[in-house]
mmCIF file with all atom_site columns, C-alpha atoms in Angstrom:
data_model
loop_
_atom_site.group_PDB
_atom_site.id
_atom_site.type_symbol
_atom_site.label_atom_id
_atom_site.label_alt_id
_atom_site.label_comp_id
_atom_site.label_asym_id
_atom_site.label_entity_id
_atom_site.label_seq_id
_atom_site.pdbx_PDB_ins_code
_atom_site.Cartn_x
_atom_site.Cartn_y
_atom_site.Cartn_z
_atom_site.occupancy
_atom_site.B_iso_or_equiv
_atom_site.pdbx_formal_charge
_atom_site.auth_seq_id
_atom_site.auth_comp_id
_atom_site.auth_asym_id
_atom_site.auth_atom_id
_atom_site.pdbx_PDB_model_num
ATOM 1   C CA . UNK A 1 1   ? 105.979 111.689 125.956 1.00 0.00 ? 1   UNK A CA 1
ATOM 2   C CA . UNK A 1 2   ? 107.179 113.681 123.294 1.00 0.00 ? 2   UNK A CA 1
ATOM 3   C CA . UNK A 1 3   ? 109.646 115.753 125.339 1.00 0.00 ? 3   UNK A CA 1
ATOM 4   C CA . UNK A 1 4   ? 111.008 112.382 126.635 1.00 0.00 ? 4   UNK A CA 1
ATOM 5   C CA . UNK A 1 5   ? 111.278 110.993 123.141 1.00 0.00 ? 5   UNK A CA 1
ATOM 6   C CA . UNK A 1 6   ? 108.383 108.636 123.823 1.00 0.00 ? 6   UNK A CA 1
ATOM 7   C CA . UNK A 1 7   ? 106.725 109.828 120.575 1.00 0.00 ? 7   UNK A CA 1
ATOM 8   C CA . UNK A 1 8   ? 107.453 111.907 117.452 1.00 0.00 ? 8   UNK A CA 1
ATOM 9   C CA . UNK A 1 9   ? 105.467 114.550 116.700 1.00 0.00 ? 9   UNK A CA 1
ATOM 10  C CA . UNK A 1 10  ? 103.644 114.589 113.718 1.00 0.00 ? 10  UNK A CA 1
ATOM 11  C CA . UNK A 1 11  ? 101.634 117.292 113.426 1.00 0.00 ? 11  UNK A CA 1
ATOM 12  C CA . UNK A 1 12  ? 99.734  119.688 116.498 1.00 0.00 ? 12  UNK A CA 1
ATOM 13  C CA . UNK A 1 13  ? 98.270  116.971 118.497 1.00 0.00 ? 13  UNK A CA 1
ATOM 14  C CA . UNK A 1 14  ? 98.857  114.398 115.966 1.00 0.00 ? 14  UNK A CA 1
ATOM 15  C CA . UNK A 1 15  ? 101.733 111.906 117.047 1.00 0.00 ? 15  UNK A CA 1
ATOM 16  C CA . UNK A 1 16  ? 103.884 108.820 116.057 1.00 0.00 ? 16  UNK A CA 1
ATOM 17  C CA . UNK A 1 17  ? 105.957 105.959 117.766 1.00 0.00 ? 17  UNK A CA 1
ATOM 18  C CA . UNK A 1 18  ? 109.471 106.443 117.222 1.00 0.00 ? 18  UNK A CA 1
ATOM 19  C CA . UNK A 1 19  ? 110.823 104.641 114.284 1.00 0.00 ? 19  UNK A CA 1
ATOM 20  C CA . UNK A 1 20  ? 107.727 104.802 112.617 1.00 0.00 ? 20  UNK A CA 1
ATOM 21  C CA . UNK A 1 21  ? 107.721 106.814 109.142 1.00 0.00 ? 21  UNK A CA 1
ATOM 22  C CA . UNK A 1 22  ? 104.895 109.230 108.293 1.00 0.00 ? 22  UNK A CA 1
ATOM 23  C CA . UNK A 1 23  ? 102.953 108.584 105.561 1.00 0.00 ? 23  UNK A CA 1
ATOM 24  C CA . UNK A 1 24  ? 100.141 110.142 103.801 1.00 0.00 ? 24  UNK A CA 1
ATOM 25  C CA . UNK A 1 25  ? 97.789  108.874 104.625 1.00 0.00 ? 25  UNK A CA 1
ATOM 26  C CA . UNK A 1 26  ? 99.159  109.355 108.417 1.00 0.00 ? 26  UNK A CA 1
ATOM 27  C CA . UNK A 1 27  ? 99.504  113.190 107.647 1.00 0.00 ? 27  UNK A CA 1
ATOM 28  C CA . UNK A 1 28  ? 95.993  113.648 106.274 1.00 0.00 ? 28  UNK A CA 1
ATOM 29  C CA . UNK A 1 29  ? 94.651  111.599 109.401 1.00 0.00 ? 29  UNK A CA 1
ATOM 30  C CA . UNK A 1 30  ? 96.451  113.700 112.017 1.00 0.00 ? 30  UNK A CA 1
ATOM 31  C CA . UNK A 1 31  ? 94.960  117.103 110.080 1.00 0.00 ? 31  UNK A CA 1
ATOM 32  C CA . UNK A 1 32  ? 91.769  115.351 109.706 1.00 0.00 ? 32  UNK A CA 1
ATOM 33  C CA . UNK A 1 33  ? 91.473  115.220 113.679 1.00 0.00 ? 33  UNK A CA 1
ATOM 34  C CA . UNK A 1 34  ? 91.856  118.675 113.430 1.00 0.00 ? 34  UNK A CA 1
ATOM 35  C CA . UNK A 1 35  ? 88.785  119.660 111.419 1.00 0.00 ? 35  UNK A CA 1
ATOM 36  C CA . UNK A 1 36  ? 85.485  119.161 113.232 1.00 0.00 ? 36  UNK A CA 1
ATOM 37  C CA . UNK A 1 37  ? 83.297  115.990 111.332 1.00 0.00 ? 37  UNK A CA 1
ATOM 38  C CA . UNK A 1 38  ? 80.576  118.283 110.058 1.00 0.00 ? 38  UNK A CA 1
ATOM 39  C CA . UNK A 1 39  ? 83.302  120.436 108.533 1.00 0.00 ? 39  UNK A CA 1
ATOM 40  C CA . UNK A 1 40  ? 85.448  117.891 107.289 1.00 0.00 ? 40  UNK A CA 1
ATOM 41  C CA . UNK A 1 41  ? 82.631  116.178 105.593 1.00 0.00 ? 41  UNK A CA 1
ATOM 42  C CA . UNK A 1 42  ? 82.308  119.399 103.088 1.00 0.00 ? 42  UNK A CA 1
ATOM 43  C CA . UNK A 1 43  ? 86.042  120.662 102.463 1.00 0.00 ? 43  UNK A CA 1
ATOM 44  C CA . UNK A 1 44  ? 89.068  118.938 100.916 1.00 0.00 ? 44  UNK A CA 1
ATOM 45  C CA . UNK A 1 45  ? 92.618  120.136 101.880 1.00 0.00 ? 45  UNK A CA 1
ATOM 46  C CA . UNK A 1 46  ? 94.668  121.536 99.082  1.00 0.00 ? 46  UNK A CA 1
ATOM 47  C CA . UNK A 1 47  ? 97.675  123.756 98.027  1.00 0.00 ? 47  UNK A CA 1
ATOM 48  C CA . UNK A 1 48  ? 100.163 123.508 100.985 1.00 0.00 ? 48  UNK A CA 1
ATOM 49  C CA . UNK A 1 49  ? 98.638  121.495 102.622 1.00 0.00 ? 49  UNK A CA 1
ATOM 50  C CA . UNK A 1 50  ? 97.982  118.714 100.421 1.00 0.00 ? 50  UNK A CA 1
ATOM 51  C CA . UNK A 1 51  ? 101.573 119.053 99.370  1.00 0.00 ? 51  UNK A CA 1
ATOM 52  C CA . UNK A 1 52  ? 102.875 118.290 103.214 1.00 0.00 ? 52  UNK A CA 1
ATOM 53  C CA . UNK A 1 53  ? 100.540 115.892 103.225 1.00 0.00 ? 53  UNK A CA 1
ATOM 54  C CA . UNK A 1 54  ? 101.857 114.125 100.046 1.00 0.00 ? 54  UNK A CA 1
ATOM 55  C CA . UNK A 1 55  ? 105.521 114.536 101.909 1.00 0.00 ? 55  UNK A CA 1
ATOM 56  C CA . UNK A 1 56  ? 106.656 117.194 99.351  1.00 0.00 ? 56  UNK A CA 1
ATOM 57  C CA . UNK A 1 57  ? 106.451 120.378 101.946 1.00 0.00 ? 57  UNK A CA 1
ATOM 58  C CA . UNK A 1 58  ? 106.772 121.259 105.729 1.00 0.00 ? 58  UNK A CA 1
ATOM 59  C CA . UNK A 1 59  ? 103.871 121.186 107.919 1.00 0.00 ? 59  UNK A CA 1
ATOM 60  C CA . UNK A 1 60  ? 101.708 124.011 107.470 1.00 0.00 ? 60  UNK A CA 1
ATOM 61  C CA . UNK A 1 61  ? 101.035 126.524 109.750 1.00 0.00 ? 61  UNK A CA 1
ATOM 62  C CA . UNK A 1 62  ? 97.085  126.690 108.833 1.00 0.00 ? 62  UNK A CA 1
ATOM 63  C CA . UNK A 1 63  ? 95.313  124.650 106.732 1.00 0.00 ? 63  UNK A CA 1
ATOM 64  C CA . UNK A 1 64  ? 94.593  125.168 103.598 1.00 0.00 ? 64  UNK A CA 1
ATOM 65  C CA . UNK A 1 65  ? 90.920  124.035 102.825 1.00 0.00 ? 65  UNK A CA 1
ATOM 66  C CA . UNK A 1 66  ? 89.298  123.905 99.361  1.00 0.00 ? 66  UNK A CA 1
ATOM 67  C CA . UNK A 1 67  ? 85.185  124.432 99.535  1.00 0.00 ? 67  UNK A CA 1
ATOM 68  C CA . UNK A 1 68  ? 83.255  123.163 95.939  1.00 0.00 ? 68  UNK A CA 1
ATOM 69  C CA . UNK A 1 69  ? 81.627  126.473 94.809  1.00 0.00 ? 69  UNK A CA 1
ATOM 70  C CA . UNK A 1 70  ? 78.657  124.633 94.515  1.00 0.00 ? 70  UNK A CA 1
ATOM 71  C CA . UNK A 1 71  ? 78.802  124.401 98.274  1.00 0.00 ? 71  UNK A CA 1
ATOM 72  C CA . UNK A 1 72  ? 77.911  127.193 100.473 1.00 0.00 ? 72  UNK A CA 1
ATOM 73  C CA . UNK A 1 73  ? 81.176  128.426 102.395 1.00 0.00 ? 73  UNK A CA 1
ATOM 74  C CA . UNK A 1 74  ? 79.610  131.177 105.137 1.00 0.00 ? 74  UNK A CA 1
ATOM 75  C CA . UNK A 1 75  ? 79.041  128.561 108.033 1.00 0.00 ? 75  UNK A CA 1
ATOM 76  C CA . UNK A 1 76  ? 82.749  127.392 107.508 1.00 0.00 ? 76  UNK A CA 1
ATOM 77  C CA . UNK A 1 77  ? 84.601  130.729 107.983 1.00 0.00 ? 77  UNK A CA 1
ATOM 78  C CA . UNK A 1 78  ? 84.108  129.966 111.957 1.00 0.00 ? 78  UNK A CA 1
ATOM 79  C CA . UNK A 1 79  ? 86.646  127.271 112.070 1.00 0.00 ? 79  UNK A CA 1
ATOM 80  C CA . UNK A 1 80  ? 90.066  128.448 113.714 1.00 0.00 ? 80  UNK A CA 1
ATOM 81  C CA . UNK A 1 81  ? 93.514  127.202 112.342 1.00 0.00 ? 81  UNK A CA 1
ATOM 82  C CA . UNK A 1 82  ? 92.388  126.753 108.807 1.00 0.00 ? 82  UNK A CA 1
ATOM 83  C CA . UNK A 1 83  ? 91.797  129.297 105.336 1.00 0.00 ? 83  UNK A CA 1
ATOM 84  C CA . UNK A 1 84  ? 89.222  128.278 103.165 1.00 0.00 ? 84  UNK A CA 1
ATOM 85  C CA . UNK A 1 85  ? 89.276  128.650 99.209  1.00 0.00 ? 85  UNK A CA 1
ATOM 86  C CA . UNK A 1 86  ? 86.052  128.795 96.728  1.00 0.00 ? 86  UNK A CA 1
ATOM 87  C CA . UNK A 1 87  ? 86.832  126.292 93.929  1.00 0.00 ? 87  UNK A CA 1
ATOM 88  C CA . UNK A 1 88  ? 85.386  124.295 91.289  1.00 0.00 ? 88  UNK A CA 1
ATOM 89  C CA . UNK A 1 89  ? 86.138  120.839 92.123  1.00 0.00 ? 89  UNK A CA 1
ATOM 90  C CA . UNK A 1 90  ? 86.113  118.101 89.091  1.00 0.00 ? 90  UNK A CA 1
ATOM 91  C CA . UNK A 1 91  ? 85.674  114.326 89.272  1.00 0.00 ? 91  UNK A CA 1
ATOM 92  C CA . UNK A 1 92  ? 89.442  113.559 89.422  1.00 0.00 ? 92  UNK A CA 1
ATOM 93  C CA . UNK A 1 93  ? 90.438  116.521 91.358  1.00 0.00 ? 93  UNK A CA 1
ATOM 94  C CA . UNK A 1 94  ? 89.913  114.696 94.506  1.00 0.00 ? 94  UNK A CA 1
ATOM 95  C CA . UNK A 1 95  ? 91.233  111.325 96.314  1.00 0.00 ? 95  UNK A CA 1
ATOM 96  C CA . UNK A 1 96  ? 90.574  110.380 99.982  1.00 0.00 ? 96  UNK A CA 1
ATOM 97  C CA . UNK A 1 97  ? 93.386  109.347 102.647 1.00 0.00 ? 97  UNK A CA 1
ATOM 98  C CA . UNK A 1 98  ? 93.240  108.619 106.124 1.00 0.00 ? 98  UNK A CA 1
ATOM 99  C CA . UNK A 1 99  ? 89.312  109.745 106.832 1.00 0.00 ? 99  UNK A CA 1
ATOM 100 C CA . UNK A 1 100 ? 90.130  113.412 104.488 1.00 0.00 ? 100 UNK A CA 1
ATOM 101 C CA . UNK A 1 101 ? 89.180  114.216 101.320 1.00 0.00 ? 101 UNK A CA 1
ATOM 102 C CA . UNK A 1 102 ? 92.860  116.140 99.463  1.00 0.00 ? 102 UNK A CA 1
ATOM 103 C CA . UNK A 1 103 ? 93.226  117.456 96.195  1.00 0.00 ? 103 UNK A CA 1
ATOM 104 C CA . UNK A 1 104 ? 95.051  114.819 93.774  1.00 0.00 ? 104 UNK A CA 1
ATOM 105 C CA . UNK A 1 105 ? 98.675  115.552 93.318  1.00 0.00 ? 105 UNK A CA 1
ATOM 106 C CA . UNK A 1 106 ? 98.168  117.278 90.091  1.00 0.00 ? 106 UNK A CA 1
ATOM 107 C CA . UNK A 1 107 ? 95.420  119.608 90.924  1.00 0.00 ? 107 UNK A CA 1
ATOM 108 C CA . UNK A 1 108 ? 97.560  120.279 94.218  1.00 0.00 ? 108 UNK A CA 1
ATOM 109 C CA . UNK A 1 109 ? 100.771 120.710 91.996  1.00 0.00 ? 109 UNK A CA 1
ATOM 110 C CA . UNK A 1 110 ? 98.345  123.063 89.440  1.00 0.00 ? 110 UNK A CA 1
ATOM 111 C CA . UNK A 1 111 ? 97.090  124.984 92.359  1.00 0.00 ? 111 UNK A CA 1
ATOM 112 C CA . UNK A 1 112 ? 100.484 125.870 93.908  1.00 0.00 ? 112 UNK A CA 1
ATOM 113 C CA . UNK A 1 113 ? 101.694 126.900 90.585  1.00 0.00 ? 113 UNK A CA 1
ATOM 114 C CA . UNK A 1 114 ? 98.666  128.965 90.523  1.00 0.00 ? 114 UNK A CA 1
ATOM 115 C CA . UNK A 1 115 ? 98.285  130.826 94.081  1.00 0.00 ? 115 UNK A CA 1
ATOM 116 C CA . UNK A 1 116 ? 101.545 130.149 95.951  1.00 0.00 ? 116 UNK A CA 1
ATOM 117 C CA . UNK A 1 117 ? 104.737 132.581 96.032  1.00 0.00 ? 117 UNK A CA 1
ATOM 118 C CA . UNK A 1 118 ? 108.018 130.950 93.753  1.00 0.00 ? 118 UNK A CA 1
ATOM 119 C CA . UNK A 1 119 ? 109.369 130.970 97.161  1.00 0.00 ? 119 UNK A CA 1
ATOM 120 C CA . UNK A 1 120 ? 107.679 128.292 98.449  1.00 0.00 ? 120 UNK A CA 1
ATOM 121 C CA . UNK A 1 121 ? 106.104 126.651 95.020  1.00 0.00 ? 121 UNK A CA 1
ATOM 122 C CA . UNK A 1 122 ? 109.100 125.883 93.209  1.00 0.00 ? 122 UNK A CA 1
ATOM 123 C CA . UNK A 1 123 ? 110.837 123.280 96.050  1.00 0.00 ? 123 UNK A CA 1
ATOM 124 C CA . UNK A 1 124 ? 107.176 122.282 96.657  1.00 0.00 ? 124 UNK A CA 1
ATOM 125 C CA . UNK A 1 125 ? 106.620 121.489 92.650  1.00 0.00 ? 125 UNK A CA 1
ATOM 126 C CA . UNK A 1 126 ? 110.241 120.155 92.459  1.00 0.00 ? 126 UNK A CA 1
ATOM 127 C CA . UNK A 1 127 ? 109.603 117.751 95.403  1.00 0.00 ? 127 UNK A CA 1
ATOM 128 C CA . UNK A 1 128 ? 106.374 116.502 93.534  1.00 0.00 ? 128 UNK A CA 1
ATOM 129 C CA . UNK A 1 129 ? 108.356 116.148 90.120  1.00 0.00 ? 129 UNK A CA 1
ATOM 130 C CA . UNK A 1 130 ? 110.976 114.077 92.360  1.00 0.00 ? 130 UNK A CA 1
ATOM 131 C CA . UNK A 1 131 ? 108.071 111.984 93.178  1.00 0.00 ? 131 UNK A CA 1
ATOM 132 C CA . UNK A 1 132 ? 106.711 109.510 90.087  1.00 0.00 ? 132 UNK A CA 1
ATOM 133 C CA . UNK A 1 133 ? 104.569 107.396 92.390  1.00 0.00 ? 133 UNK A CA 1
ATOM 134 C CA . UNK A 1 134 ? 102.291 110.993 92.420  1.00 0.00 ? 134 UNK A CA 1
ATOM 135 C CA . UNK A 1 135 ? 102.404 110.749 88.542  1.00 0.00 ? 135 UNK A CA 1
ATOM 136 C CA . UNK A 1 136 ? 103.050 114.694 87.991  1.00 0.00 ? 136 UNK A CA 1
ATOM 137 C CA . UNK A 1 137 ? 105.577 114.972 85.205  1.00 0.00 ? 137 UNK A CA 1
ATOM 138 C CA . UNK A 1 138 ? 106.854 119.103 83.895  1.00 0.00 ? 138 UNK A CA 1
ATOM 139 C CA . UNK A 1 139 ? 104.762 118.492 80.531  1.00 0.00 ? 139 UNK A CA 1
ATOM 140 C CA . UNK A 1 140 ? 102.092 117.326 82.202  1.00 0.00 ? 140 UNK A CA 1
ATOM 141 C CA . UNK A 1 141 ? 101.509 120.106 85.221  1.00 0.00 ? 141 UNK A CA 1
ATOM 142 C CA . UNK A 1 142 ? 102.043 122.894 81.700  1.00 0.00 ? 142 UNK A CA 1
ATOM 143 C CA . UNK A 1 143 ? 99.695  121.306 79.680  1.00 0.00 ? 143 UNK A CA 1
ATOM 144 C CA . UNK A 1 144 ? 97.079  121.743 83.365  1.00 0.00 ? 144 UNK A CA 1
ATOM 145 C CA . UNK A 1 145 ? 98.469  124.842 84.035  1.00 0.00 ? 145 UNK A CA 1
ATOM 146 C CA . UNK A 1 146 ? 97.725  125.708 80.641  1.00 0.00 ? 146 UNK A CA 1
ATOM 147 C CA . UNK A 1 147 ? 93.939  124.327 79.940  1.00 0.00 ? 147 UNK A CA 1
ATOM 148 C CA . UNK A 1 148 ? 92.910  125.987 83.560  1.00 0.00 ? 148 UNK A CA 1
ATOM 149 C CA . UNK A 1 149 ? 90.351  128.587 82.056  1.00 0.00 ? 149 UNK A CA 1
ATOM 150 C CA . UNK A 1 150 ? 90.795  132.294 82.616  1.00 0.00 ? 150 UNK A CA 1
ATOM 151 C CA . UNK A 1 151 ? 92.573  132.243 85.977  1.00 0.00 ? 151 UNK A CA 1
ATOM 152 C CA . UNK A 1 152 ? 94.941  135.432 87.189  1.00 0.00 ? 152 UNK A CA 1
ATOM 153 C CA . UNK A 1 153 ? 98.472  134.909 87.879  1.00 0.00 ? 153 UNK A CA 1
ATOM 154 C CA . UNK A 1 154 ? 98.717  132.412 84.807  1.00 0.00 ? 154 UNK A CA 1
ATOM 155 C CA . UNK A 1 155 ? 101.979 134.268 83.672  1.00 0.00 ? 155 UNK A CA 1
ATOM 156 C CA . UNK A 1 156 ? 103.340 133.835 87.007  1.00 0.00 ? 156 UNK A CA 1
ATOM 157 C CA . UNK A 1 157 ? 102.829 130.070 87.145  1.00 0.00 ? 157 UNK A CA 1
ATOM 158 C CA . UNK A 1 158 ? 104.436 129.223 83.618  1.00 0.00 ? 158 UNK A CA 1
ATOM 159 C CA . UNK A 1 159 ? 107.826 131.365 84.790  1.00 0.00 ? 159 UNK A CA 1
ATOM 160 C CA . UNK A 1 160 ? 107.350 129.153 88.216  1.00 0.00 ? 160 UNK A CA 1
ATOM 161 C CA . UNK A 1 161 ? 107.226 126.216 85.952  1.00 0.00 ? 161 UNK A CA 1
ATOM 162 C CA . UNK A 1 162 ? 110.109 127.484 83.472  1.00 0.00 ? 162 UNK A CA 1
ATOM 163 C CA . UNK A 1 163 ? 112.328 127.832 87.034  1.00 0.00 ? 163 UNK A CA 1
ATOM 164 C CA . UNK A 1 164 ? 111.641 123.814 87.464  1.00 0.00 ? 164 UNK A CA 1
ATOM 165 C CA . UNK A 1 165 ? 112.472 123.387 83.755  1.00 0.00 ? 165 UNK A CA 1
ATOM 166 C CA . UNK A 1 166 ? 115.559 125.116 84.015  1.00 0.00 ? 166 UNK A CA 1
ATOM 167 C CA . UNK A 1 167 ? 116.458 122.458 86.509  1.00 0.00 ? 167 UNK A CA 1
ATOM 168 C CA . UNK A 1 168 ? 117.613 122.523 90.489  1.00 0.00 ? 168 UNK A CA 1
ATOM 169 C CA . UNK A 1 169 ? 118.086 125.417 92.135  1.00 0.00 ? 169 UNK A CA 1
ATOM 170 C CA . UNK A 1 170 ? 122.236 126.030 93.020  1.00 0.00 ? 170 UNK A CA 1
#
């Protein structure tokens, strides 16, 4: 049906009627279907993933799963098509769309800065600055970025955030 126009894709076996417009909430349902319930019950997508999911990214090729450290991670590293990250996971890190938990746009915007290439951070930060219904402003993800205690690549993520700063890209 797809081929034929019948239906737009929206993500692997995830699809829409034509005309319709993706949404959040429609994203994190279609990778929710990917991740089995016992699974999904314990993780919450985040970094790239969140971002597509918040419409500020393509469609990732894995997903990117975040695991509380206070949770144990070893029977998850079985599941196909996704990467899992050890994190601490605070009370407003998280919000829940379409039957998945997903990092809140900040901690998503916070964590790209953090562990993504500029590459692919900067348009994905830029698209969530381009956003104010997510409610990440510059000074805002900095002051995050900043208060995030004793984490490598801090450097890195301020000179991402000086690139948005600076303003588009030409």
């Amino acid at each position: 049906m797809a081929s034929d126009g019948v239906l737009t894709q929206l993500y692997q076996r995830g699809y829409l009627p034509p005309g319709s417009r993706a949404t959040p909430q429609l994203r994190a349902r279609a990778a929710a279907i990917l991740i089995r319930p016992a699974v999904r019950q314990r993780v919450v997508a985040g970094r790239m993933t969140a971002a597509w999911i918040y419409g500020c990214t393509a469609e990732p090729d894995r997903l990117a799963l975040l695991v509380d450290a206070n949770r144990r991670i070893s029977s998850l590293r079985s599941t196909r098509g996704c990467t899992f990250h050890e994190v601490r996971l605070g009370p407003f890190d998280v919000v829940s769309l379409g039957g998945l938990m997903v990092s809140s746009p900040l901690r998503t915007s916070v964590d790209i800065a953090l562990h993504v290439d500029a590459e692919r951070a900067v348009p994905a930060l830029r698209a969530f600055l381009g956003r104010p219904e997510l409610g990440v402003r510059l000074r805002l993800l900095r002051l995050a970025v900043e208060a995030t205690p004793r984490v490598p690549h801090m450097r890195a993520a301020l000179a991402k955030l000086e690139l948005l700063r600076a303003g588009p890209a030409p």
